[in-house]
Amino acid sequence: MSEPQRQAYRDGLTAVAPLLVGVAPFGLAFGVAAGQSSIGAGLGFATSQIIFAGAAQLAAVQLFDAGAAAAVIIATALVINARHLMYSAALAPHFREFPTVWRLMLPYVMTDQAFAVSITRYEAVSDPDYKRRFYLGAALGLWFTWQSTTGLGALAGASVPASWSLDFAIPLVFLALLIPAVTNRPGLVAAIVAGAIAVAGAEVPYNLGLMIGATSGIVAGVVAERLNP
Amino acid sequence: MNPWITVVIIGVGTYLSRLSFVGALGSRAMPVWAERPLKYVAPSVLAALVLPAVLLRDGALDVAPASNPRFLAALAAAVVVIRFKSVSWAIVVGMGSLWLLQWLV
C-alpha cells in the first residue's frame, strides 16, 4: 500500500475516532443485555456480525426476550434500519465511481457514524479512490469497536446475576440516543405520540404496540411538519 | 421460527436497505415524499422503545420510586444526557440511581 492510500484509511479512522468513544459503552451495554437475554450470548453476539446495527439489535433482543412473534421482530428491526435508505441515497452519487466489488461490500459496514463523517469529508474532496478508502477506514474502525465491545459485554453478561438489573442499560442507551435525535418541534411531536401510543398499547398482542407506536409517531411528525414548517 | 433464521432475515433486509441506492444502476435519487417520514423514524422508534420500559411496571403505569425505581433512574440519566451530552455517564448515573433506589426501598 502506498503512503497516500494509507493516509486515506488513516484519515477515515481519525475522523470516526471521537465517535467510537460513544459507541463503546453502547456495545458493552448491548453485549451484557444480550448475554442475559433468552437468546443467549452466542446468538446475541452473532447479531453484531449478521445485522451490525446497534439500535435494531437492541430492539430485536428485547422483543425476543418478550416472546414476540418473528414477523414482529423482523418488521420492527427493519423499520429502525430504514434510515439506511437515506444514507444510501446520499452516498450513491459518490459511490457510483467506485469499482463494483466495493459498491457491493461497502454498504455492509454503513452506519450512522461512517455516513456522517464520510458525507462531510466528501464535500471537500473529489478523488474517488480517496473517498472509498476514507469511508472504509472510518467504517472498519467502527466495526472492530462494535465487535470487540459487544463480544466482551456478551461474555460478561452471561455471568452476571439478574439481580444487578443490567437489562436496564437497554432503555438507558435508547434514552441517550433519543434525546439528541429530537432536534425540532415535529421531532418532539413524533416522539411524544410514539411513546404515548406504545405505552397505551403495551398489552396489544404480539408486542405490536412498539410498531403501532413508532408508525403513529412517524405520521404525527410528518403532519406536524406540514402544519408548522 | 428458529431465532437464527429471524436474525438472518433481519441481516439480509438491513444489508439491502444499505445497498439500495448505492447498488442501483444509473442515477436514482431519493423521492421527496420518502425523505420526510424517514426523518421521524429515529425519534419515533426510540421513544416507543424507551417510554414503556421506564413508565410501566407489570403492564401498568407506575412512576412511584418505591415500586418502579426505573422511572426516577431514567429521569436522572436524561438530565445527564441533556446537560453533559455524555452517553457513558448517562449509563453510569442511570444504573447507579437504580441500584441506590433498589437498595433504599
XYZ file of C-alpha atoms in Angstrom:
334
model
C 0.000 0.000 0.000
C 1.369 3.402 -0.946
C 1.615 6.243 1.518
C -1.322 8.300 0.105
C -3.507 5.157 0.247
C -2.582 4.527 3.844
C -3.221 8.199 4.597
C -6.792 7.959 3.291
C -7.589 4.996 5.581
C -5.916 6.794 8.477
C -7.944 9.969 7.807
C -11.172 7.982 7.961
C -10.162 6.308 11.187
C -9.103 9.621 12.733
C -12.405 11.253 11.773
C -14.501 8.499 13.354
C -12.315 8.029 16.451
C -14.117 10.541 18.707
C -17.434 8.844 17.882
C -16.011 5.462 18.888
C -15.816 6.699 22.464
C -19.611 6.943 22.395
C -20.058 3.613 20.598
C -18.018 1.570 23.093
C -20.452 1.865 26.057
C -23.380 1.051 23.711
C -21.546 -2.048 22.592
C -20.828 -3.152 26.156
C -24.409 -2.454 27.249
C -25.837 -4.354 24.282
C -23.487 -7.276 24.837
C -24.410 -7.532 28.520
C -28.131 -7.354 27.753
C -27.799 -9.982 25.015
C -25.769 -12.244 27.291
C -28.513 -12.098 29.913
C -31.403 -12.460 27.469
C -33.223 -15.610 26.458
C -31.415 -15.766 23.088
C -28.075 -16.068 24.877
C -24.580 -14.718 24.383
C -23.869 -16.746 21.203
C -26.752 -15.570 19.032
C -26.650 -12.180 20.754
C -23.057 -11.671 19.619
C -23.795 -13.129 16.185
C -26.263 -10.290 15.577
C -23.242 -7.960 15.659
C -21.886 -9.612 12.514
C -25.174 -10.552 10.829
C -27.132 -7.319 11.445
C -24.411 -4.868 12.558
C -26.850 -2.081 13.521
C -26.983 -1.296 17.233
C -30.498 0.040 17.753
C -32.072 -2.742 15.680
C -30.020 -5.368 17.524
C -31.123 -3.968 20.891
C -34.784 -3.864 19.864
C -34.599 -7.416 18.461
C -33.107 -8.801 21.684
C -35.750 -7.009 23.743
C -38.554 -8.419 21.568
C -37.082 -11.951 21.543
C -36.992 -11.735 25.336
C -40.638 -10.629 25.473
C -41.578 -13.631 23.340
C -42.668 -11.582 20.323
C -43.526 -13.278 17.030
C -40.756 -13.484 14.418
C -42.700 -11.299 11.968
C -42.997 -8.533 14.580
C -39.279 -8.700 15.417
C -38.325 -8.560 11.731
C -40.722 -5.686 10.945
C -39.570 -3.638 13.944
C -35.871 -4.115 13.178
C -36.355 -3.221 9.522
C -38.344 -0.058 10.354
C -35.484 1.030 12.626
C -32.993 0.310 9.851
C -34.994 2.112 7.165
C -32.856 5.201 7.843
C -30.089 3.488 5.849
C -32.133 4.208 2.720
C -31.492 7.874 3.387
C -27.750 7.346 3.847
C -27.580 5.126 0.777
C -29.298 7.788 -1.333
C -26.885 10.485 -0.127
C -23.779 8.334 -0.659
C -24.842 6.891 -4.026
C -23.533 9.758 -6.222
C -20.083 9.368 -4.635
C -20.054 5.548 -4.644
C -21.063 5.457 -8.325
C -17.425 5.897 -9.342
C -16.182 3.004 -7.175
C -15.399 -0.484 -8.565
C -18.458 -2.803 -8.423
C -16.987 -5.082 -5.735
C -16.534 -2.051 -3.462
C -20.043 -0.819 -4.167
C -21.367 -4.208 -3.051
C -19.141 -4.535 0.013
C -19.089 -1.019 1.446
C -22.840 -0.912 2.271
C -22.416 -3.810 4.747
C -20.397 -1.537 7.061
C -22.673 1.501 6.586
C -23.530 3.086 9.935
C -24.798 6.429 11.260
C -21.231 7.332 12.186
C -19.445 6.211 8.996
C -22.088 8.020 6.969
C -21.798 11.240 8.963
C -18.016 11.572 8.751
C -17.821 10.493 5.088
C -20.540 12.752 3.704
C -18.889 15.677 5.494
C -15.438 14.870 4.060
C -16.833 14.227 0.557
C -17.737 17.901 0.262
C -14.046 18.763 0.340
C -12.525 16.017 -1.852
C -13.178 14.668 -5.356
C -10.780 11.714 -5.722
C -12.934 8.525 -5.729
C -10.011 6.362 -4.558
C -9.518 8.598 -1.555
C -13.268 8.619 -0.887
C -13.667 4.842 -0.753
C -10.590 4.355 1.424
C -11.645 7.137 3.786
C -15.105 5.564 4.182
C -13.651 2.094 4.730
C -11.172 3.395 7.323
C -13.977 5.036 9.283
C -16.408 2.117 8.849
C -13.903 -0.561 9.854
C -12.868 1.428 12.919
C -16.487 1.306 13.992
C -16.921 -2.353 13.003
C -13.990 -3.538 15.114
C -15.066 -1.385 18.067
C -18.596 -2.823 17.884
C -17.387 -6.435 17.590
C -14.938 -6.187 20.471
C -17.230 -4.335 22.887
C -20.366 -6.414 22.169
C -18.268 -9.592 22.431
C -16.800 -8.542 25.775
C -20.230 -7.479 27.027
C -21.809 -10.783 25.994
C -19.136 -12.734 27.865
C -19.650 -10.595 30.971
C -23.448 -10.564 30.686
C -23.676 -14.326 30.697
C -22.013 -14.460 34.123
C -23.654 -11.503 35.907
C -26.654 -12.303 38.165
C -30.041 -10.909 37.075
C -30.456 -9.107 40.432
C -27.975 -6.483 39.147
C -30.740 -5.269 36.778
C -28.217 -4.782 33.967
C -31.088 -5.149 31.469
C -31.912 -1.546 32.424
C -28.878 -0.491 30.367
C -31.007 -1.055 27.219
C -33.601 1.688 27.869
C -30.761 3.901 29.092
C -28.940 3.505 25.792
C -32.144 4.191 23.850
C -32.744 7.259 26.017
C -29.240 8.544 25.298
C -29.932 8.098 21.564
C -33.446 9.550 21.733
C -32.651 12.918 23.291
C -30.165 14.113 20.623
C -32.446 12.657 17.900
C -35.182 15.147 18.819
C -33.869 18.218 17.015
C -37.041 20.229 16.301
C -40.720 20.550 17.164
C -42.093 17.974 14.677
C -39.462 15.563 16.031
C -40.734 16.179 19.550
C -44.330 15.608 18.429
C -43.248 12.344 16.774
C -41.509 11.183 19.949
C -44.394 12.062 22.284
C -47.057 10.455 20.088
C -44.958 7.328 19.507
C -44.112 6.973 23.198
C -47.663 7.579 24.425
C -49.186 5.092 21.988
C -46.526 2.491 22.759
C -47.308 2.883 26.486
C -51.069 2.659 25.880
C -50.569 -0.320 23.562
C -48.257 -2.288 25.820
C -50.878 -5.018 26.216
C -51.604 -5.317 22.493
C -50.957 -8.915 21.418
C -47.742 -9.993 19.635
C -45.876 -6.974 21.084
C -47.267 -4.928 18.220
C -47.521 -1.855 20.494
C -43.966 -0.840 19.601
C -44.640 -0.996 15.855
C -48.002 0.799 16.121
C -46.487 3.483 18.357
C -43.491 4.022 16.070
C -45.570 4.275 12.881
C -48.047 6.668 14.549
C -45.092 8.815 15.665
C -43.705 8.972 12.121
C -47.109 10.030 10.763
C -47.505 12.610 13.562
C -44.071 14.065 12.782
C -44.910 14.449 9.081
C -48.261 16.066 9.915
C -46.659 18.434 12.448
C -44.082 19.479 9.849
C -46.847 20.181 7.308
C -48.868 22.259 9.771
C -45.944 24.156 11.224
C -42.973 24.073 8.868
C -39.315 -19.802 13.829
C -35.716 -20.565 14.772
C -34.299 -17.298 16.168
C -31.214 -17.682 13.966
C -33.403 -17.553 10.856
C -35.133 -14.427 12.183
C -31.745 -12.774 12.733
C -30.504 -13.742 9.249
C -33.666 -12.289 7.655
C -33.115 -9.022 9.562
C -29.467 -9.069 8.464
C -30.332 -9.526 4.790
C -33.048 -6.846 4.952
C -30.661 -4.435 6.669
C -27.964 -5.039 4.056
C -30.481 -4.432 1.258
C -31.579 -1.116 2.821
C -27.919 -0.070 2.931
C -27.262 -1.246 -0.616
C -30.490 0.240 -2.082
C -29.413 3.463 -3.788
C -25.715 2.666 -3.822
C -26.390 -0.564 -5.718
C -28.989 0.874 -8.098
C -27.931 1.235 -11.709
C -27.990 4.708 -13.202
C -28.566 7.763 -11.076
C -31.650 7.392 -8.972
C -32.373 9.961 -6.277
C -34.485 9.529 -3.191
C -38.075 10.643 -3.871
C -39.009 13.661 -1.766
C -42.160 12.018 -0.385
C -39.993 9.296 1.152
C -37.481 11.653 2.719
C -39.913 13.310 5.078
C -41.137 10.255 7.036
C -37.596 8.878 7.338
C -36.580 11.921 9.373
C -39.005 10.868 12.088
C -38.051 7.209 12.254
C -35.364 7.708 14.906
C -37.309 9.849 17.434
C -40.461 7.716 16.995
C -38.882 4.295 17.292
C -36.639 5.300 20.179
C -39.479 6.916 22.148
C -41.651 3.846 21.554
C -38.852 1.711 22.979
C -37.928 3.909 25.950
C -41.235 5.120 27.398
C -42.927 1.734 28.009
C -39.676 0.418 29.509
C -39.473 3.168 32.127
C -43.144 4.131 32.699
C -44.707 0.682 33.008
C -44.324 -1.971 35.625
C -46.086 -5.295 35.090
C -48.078 -3.651 32.306
C -49.481 -0.777 34.405
C -48.462 2.877 34.524
C -46.278 3.338 37.608
C -43.879 6.201 38.364
C -43.617 5.771 42.145
C -39.947 5.475 43.140
C -40.720 2.741 45.675
C -42.421 0.332 43.272
C -40.864 1.420 39.968
C -37.410 2.926 40.620
C -36.625 2.727 36.876
C -38.612 5.866 36.127
C -36.667 8.087 38.519
C -33.356 6.495 37.466
C -34.183 7.186 33.795
C -35.029 10.785 34.667
C -31.605 11.190 36.280
C -29.950 9.716 33.175
C -31.981 12.069 30.934
C -30.697 15.084 32.868
C -27.137 13.849 32.360
C -27.686 13.411 28.597
C -29.193 16.893 28.255
C -26.637 18.676 30.435
C -23.419 16.837 29.622
C -24.227 15.071 26.322
C -22.359 12.047 27.603
C -23.691 8.592 26.848
C -21.275 6.797 29.156
C -22.159 8.987 32.122
C -25.858 8.573 31.388
C -25.463 4.798 31.726
C -23.333 5.167 34.878
C -25.758 7.619 36.519
C -28.858 5.684 35.403
C -27.578 2.336 36.674
C -26.182 3.945 39.839
C -29.510 5.631 40.621
C -31.385 2.374 40.069
C -29.086 0.449 42.412
C -29.317 3.193 45.018
C -33.128 3.284 44.850
C -33.375 -0.512 44.957
C -31.090 -0.547 47.978
C -33.078 2.223 49.739
C -36.524 0.662 49.358
